[in-house]
mmCIF file of C-alpha atoms in Angstrom:
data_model
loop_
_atom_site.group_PDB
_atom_site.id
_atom_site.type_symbol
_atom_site.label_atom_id
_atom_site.label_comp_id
_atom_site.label_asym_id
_atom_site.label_seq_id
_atom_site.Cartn_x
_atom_site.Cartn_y
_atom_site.Cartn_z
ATOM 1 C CA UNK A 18 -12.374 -16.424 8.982
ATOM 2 C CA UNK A 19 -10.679 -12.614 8.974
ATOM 3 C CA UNK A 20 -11.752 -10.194 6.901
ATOM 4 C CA UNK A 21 -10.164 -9.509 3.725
ATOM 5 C CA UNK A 22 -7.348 -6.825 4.080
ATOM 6 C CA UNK A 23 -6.312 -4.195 2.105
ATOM 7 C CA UNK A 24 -1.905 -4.015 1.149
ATOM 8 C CA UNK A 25 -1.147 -0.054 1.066
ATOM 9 C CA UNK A 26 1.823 0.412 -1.383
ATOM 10 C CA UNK A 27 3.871 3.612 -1.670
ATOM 11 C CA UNK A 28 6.629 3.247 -4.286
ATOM 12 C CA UNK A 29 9.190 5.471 -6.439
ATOM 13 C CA UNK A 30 7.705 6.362 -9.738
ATOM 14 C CA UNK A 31 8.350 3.653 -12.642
ATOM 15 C CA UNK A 32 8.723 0.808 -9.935
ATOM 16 C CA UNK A 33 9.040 -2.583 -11.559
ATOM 17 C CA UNK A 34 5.708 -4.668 -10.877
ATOM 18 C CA UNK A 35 8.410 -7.692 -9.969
ATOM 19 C CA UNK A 36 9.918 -5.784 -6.979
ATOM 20 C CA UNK A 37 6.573 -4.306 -5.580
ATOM 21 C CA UNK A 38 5.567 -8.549 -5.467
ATOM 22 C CA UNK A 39 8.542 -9.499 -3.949
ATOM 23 C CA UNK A 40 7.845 -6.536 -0.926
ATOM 24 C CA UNK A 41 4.394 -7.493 -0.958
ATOM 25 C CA UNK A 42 5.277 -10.880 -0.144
ATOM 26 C CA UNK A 43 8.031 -10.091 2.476
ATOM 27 C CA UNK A 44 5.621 -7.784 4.276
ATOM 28 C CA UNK A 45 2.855 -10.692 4.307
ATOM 29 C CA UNK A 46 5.081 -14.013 5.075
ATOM 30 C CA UNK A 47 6.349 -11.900 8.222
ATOM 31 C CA UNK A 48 3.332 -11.491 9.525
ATOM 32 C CA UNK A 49 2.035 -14.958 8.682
ATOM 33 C CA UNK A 50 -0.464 -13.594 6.095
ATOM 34 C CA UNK A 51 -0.789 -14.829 2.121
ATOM 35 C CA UNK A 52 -1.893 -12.887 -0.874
ATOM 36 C CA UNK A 53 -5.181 -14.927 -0.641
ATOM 37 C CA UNK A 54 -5.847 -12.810 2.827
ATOM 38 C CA UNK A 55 -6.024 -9.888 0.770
ATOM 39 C CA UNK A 56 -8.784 -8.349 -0.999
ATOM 40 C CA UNK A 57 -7.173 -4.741 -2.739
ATOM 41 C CA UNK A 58 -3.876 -3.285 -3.231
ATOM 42 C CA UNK A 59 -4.152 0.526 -2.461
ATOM 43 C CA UNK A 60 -2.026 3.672 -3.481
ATOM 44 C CA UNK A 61 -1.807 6.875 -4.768
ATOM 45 C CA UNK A 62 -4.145 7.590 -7.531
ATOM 46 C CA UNK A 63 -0.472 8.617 -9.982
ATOM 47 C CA UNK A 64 1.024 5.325 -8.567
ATOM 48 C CA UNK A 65 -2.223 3.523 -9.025
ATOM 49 C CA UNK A 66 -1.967 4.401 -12.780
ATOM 50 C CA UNK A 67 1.604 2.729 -13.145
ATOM 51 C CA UNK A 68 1.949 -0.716 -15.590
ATOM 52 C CA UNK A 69 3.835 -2.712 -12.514
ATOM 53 C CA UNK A 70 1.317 -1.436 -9.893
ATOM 54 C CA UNK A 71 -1.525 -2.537 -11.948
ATOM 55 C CA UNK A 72 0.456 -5.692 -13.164
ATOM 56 C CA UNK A 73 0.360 -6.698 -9.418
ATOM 57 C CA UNK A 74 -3.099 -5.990 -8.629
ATOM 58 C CA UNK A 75 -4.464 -7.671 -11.683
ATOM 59 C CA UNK A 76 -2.378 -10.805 -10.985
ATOM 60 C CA UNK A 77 -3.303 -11.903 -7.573
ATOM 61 C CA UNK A 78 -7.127 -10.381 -8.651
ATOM 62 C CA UNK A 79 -6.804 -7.327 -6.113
ATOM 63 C CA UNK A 80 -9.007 -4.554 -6.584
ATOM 64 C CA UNK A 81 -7.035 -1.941 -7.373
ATOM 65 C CA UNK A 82 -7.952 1.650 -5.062
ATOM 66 C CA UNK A 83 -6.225 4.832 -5.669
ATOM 67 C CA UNK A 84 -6.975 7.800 -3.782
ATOM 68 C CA UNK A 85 -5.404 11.804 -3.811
ATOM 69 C CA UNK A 86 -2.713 13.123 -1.908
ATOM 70 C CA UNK A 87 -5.641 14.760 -0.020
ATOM 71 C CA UNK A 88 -7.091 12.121 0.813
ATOM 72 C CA UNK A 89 -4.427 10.327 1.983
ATOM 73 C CA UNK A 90 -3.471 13.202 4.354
ATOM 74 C CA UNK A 91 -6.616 13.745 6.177
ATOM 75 C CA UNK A 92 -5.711 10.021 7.256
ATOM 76 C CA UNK A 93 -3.710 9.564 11.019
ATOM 77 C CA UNK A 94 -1.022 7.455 10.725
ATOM 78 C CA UNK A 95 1.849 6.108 13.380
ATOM 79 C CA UNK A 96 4.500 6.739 11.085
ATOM 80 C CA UNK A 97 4.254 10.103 9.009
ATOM 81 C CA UNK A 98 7.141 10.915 6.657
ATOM 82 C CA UNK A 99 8.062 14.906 5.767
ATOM 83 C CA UNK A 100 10.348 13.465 2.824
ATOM 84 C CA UNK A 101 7.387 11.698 1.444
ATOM 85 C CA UNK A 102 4.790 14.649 2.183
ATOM 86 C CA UNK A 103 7.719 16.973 0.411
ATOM 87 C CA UNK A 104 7.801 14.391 -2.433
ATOM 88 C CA UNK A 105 3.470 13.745 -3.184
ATOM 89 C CA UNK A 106 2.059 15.644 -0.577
ATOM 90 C CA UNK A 107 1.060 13.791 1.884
ATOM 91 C CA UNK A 108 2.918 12.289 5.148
ATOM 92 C CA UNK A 109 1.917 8.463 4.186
ATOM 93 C CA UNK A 110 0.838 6.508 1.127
ATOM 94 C CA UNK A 111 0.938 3.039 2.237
ATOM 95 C CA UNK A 112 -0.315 3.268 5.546
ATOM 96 C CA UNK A 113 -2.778 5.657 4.871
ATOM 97 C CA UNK A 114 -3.456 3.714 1.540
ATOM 98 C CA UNK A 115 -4.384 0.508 3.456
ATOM 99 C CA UNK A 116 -6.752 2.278 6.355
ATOM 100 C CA UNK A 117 -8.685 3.945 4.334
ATOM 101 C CA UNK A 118 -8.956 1.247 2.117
ATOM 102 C CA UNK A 119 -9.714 -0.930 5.036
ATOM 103 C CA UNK A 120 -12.620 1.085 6.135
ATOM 104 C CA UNK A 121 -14.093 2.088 9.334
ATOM 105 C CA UNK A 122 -12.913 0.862 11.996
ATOM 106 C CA UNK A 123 -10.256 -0.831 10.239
ATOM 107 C CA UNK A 124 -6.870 -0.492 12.013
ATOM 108 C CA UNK A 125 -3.156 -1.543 10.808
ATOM 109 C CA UNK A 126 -2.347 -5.363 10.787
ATOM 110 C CA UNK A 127 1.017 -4.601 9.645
ATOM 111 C CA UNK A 128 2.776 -0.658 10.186
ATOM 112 C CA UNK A 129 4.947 0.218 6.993
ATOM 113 C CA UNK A 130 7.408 -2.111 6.145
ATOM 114 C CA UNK A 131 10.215 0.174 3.946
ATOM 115 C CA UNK A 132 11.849 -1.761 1.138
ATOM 116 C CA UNK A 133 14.005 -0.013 -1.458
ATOM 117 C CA UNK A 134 11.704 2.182 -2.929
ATOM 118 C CA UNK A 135 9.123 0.604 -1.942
ATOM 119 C CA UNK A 136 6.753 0.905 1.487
ATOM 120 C CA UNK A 137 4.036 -1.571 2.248
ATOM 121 C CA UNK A 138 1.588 -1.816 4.869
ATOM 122 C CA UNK A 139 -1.476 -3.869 5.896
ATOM 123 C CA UNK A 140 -4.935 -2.800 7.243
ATOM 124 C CA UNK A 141 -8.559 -5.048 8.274
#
């Protein structure tokens, strides 16, 4: 059996908890993973804080991990975004989300999937 992975989410402010599932889900099916595969939804800490965010964690039993913009930049990713570092400061949310989530050693499973509004990406 794998090891549990981590979903990074990076989302508009207010997102609706029914269209972060539905990315969630697309992300996973295409890479042949479920939400049982999955062992914490990760994000920044003002996202982690949101009703639909915390909606989606709670209902698959995710932990839910939030971390700072600082954080989340001292993190290498493949795909770094200046409109997101202009928006929160920081180049990545959900891929950076998921690694250091993920842990040491822990690599991406899945590189950011972008969805309106919405990224997702998967680390173990």
């Amino acid at each position: 059996m794998s090891p549990p992975l981590v979903v990074g989410l990076g989302a508009r402010p207010h997102t609706a908890g029914d269209a972060i599932e539905a990315a969630i889900r697309a992300a996973l099916t295409g890479a042949g993973l479920e939400p049982g595969d999955v062992a914490a939804l990760a994000t920044l800490d003002r996202r982690a804080a949101e009703e639909g965010v915390r909606a989606v964690a709670a209902g698959h039993g995710w932990r839910l991990i939030a971390f700072t913009a600082a954080e989340l930049a001292a993190q290498p990713v493949p795909n770094r975004s200046e409109t997101v570092a202009a928006a929160v400061g920081t180049p990545s949310v959900a891929e950076a989300a998921a690694i250091v989530a993920a842990g040491a050693g822990a690599s991406l499973i899945v590189p950011k999937r972008v969805f309106p509004g919405i990224t997702v990406a998967v680390a173990g």
